[in-house]
PDB file of C-alpha atoms in Angstrom:
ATOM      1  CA  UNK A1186      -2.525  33.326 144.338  1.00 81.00           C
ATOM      2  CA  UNK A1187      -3.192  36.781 142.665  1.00 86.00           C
ATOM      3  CA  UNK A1188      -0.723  38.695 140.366  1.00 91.00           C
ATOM      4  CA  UNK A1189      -2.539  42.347 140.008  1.00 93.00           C
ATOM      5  CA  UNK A1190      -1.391  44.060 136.606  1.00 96.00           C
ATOM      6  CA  UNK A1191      -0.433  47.668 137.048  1.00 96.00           C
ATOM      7  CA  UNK A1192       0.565  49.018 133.592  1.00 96.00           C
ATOM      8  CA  UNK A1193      -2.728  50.786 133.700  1.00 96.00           C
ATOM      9  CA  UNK A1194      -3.152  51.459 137.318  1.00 96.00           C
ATOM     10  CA  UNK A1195      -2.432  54.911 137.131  1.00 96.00           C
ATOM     11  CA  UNK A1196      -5.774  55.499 136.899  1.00 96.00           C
ATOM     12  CA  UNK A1197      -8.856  54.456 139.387  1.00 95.00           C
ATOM     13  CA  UNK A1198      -9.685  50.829 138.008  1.00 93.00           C
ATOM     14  CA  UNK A1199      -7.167  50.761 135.833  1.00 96.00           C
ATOM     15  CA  UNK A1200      -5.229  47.442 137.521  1.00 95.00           C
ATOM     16  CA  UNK A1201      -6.514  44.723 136.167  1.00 95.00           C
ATOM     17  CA  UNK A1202      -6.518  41.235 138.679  1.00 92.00           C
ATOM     18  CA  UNK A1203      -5.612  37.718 137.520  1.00 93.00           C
ATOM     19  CA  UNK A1204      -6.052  34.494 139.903  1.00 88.00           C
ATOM     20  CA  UNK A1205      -3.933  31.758 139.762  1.00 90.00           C
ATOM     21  CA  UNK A1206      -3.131  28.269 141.348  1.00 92.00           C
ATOM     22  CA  UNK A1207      -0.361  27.346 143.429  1.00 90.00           C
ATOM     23  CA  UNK A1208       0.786  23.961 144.874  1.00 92.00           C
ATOM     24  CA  UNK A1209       1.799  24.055 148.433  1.00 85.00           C
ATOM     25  CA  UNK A1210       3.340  21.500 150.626  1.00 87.00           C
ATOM     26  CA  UNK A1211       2.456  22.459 154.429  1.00 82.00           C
ATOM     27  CA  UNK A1212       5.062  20.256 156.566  1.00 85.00           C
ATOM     28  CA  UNK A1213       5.316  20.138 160.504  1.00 84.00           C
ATOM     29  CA  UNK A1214       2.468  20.546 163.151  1.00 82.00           C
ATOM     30  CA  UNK A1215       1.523  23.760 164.986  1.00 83.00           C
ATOM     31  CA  UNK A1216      -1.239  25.299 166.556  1.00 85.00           C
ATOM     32  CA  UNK A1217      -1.369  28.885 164.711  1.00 86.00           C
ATOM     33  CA  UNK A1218      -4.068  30.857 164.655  1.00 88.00           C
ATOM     34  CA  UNK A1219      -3.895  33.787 162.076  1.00 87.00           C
ATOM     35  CA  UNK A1220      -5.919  36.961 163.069  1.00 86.00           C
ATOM     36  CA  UNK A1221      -6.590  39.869 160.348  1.00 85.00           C
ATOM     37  CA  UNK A1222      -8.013  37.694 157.917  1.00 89.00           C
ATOM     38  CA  UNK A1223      -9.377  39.797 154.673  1.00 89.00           C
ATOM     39  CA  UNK A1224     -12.314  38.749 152.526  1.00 89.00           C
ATOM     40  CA  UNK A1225     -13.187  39.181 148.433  1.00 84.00           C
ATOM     41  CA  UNK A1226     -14.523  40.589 147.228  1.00 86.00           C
ATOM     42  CA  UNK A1227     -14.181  43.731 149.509  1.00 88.00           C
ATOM     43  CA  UNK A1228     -10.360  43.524 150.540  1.00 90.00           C
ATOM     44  CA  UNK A1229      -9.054  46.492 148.676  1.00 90.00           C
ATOM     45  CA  UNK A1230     -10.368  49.545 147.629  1.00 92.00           C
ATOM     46  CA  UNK A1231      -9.594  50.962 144.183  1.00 92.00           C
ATOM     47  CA  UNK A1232      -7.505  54.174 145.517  1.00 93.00           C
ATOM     48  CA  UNK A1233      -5.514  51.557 147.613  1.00 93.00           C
ATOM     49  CA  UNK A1234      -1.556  52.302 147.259  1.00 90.00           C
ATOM     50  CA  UNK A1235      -0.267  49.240 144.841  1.00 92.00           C
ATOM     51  CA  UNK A1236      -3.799  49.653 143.275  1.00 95.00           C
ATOM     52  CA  UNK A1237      -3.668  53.226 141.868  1.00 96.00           C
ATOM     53  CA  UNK A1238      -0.201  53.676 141.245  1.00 96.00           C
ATOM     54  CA  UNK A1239       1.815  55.086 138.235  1.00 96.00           C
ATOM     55  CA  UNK A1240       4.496  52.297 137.616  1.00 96.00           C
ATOM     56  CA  UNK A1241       6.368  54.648 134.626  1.00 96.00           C
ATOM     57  CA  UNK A1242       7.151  58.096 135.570  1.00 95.00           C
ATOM     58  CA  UNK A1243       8.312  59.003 138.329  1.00 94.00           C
ATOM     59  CA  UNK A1244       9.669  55.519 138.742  1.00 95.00           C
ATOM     60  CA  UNK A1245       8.459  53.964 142.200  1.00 95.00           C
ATOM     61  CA  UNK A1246      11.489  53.327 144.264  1.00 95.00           C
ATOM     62  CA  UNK A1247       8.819  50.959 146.722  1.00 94.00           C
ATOM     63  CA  UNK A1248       5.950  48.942 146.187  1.00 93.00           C
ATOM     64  CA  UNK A1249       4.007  48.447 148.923  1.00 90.00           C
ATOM     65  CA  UNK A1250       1.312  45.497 147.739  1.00 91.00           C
ATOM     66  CA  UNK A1251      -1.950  45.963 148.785  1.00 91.00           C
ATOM     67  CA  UNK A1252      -4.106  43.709 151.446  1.00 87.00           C
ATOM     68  CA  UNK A1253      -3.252  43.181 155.236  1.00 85.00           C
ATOM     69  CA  UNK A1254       0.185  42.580 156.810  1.00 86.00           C
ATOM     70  CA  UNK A1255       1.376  39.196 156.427  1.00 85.00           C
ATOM     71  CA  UNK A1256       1.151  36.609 158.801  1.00 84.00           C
ATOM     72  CA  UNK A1257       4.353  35.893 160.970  1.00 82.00           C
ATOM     73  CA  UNK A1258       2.421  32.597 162.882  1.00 73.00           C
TER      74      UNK A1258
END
């Protein structure tokens, strides 16, 4: 899991990136096969929107968070 901190992303390299753990419990069978995989380091690029972004004025109204689209296996 990462949580990205953007009260300082208004600038380039100004979000600062925090990994964390999470405890999943996968259930079920299924024969998925996720495509669009990214890898780190290299996934996002510091001008990415929800990298560079100013969080306090004007006021986002969206977020989009950066990375590839999720996977709907």
């Amino acid at each position: 899991v990462e949580h990205i901190a953007l009260h300082s992303a208004s600038s380039t390299g100004g979000s600062q990136h925090y990994i964390s753990c999470a405890q999943l419990k996968v259930t079920g069978g299924g024969s998925g096969n996720p495509t669009n995989l990214l890898s780190f380091p290299g996934a996002y690029s510091p001008n990415d929107p929800g990298i560079l972004i100013n969080i306090y004025y004007p006021v986002p109204t969206s977020y989009t968070p950066p990375g590839g689209p999720v996977w709907q296996g």
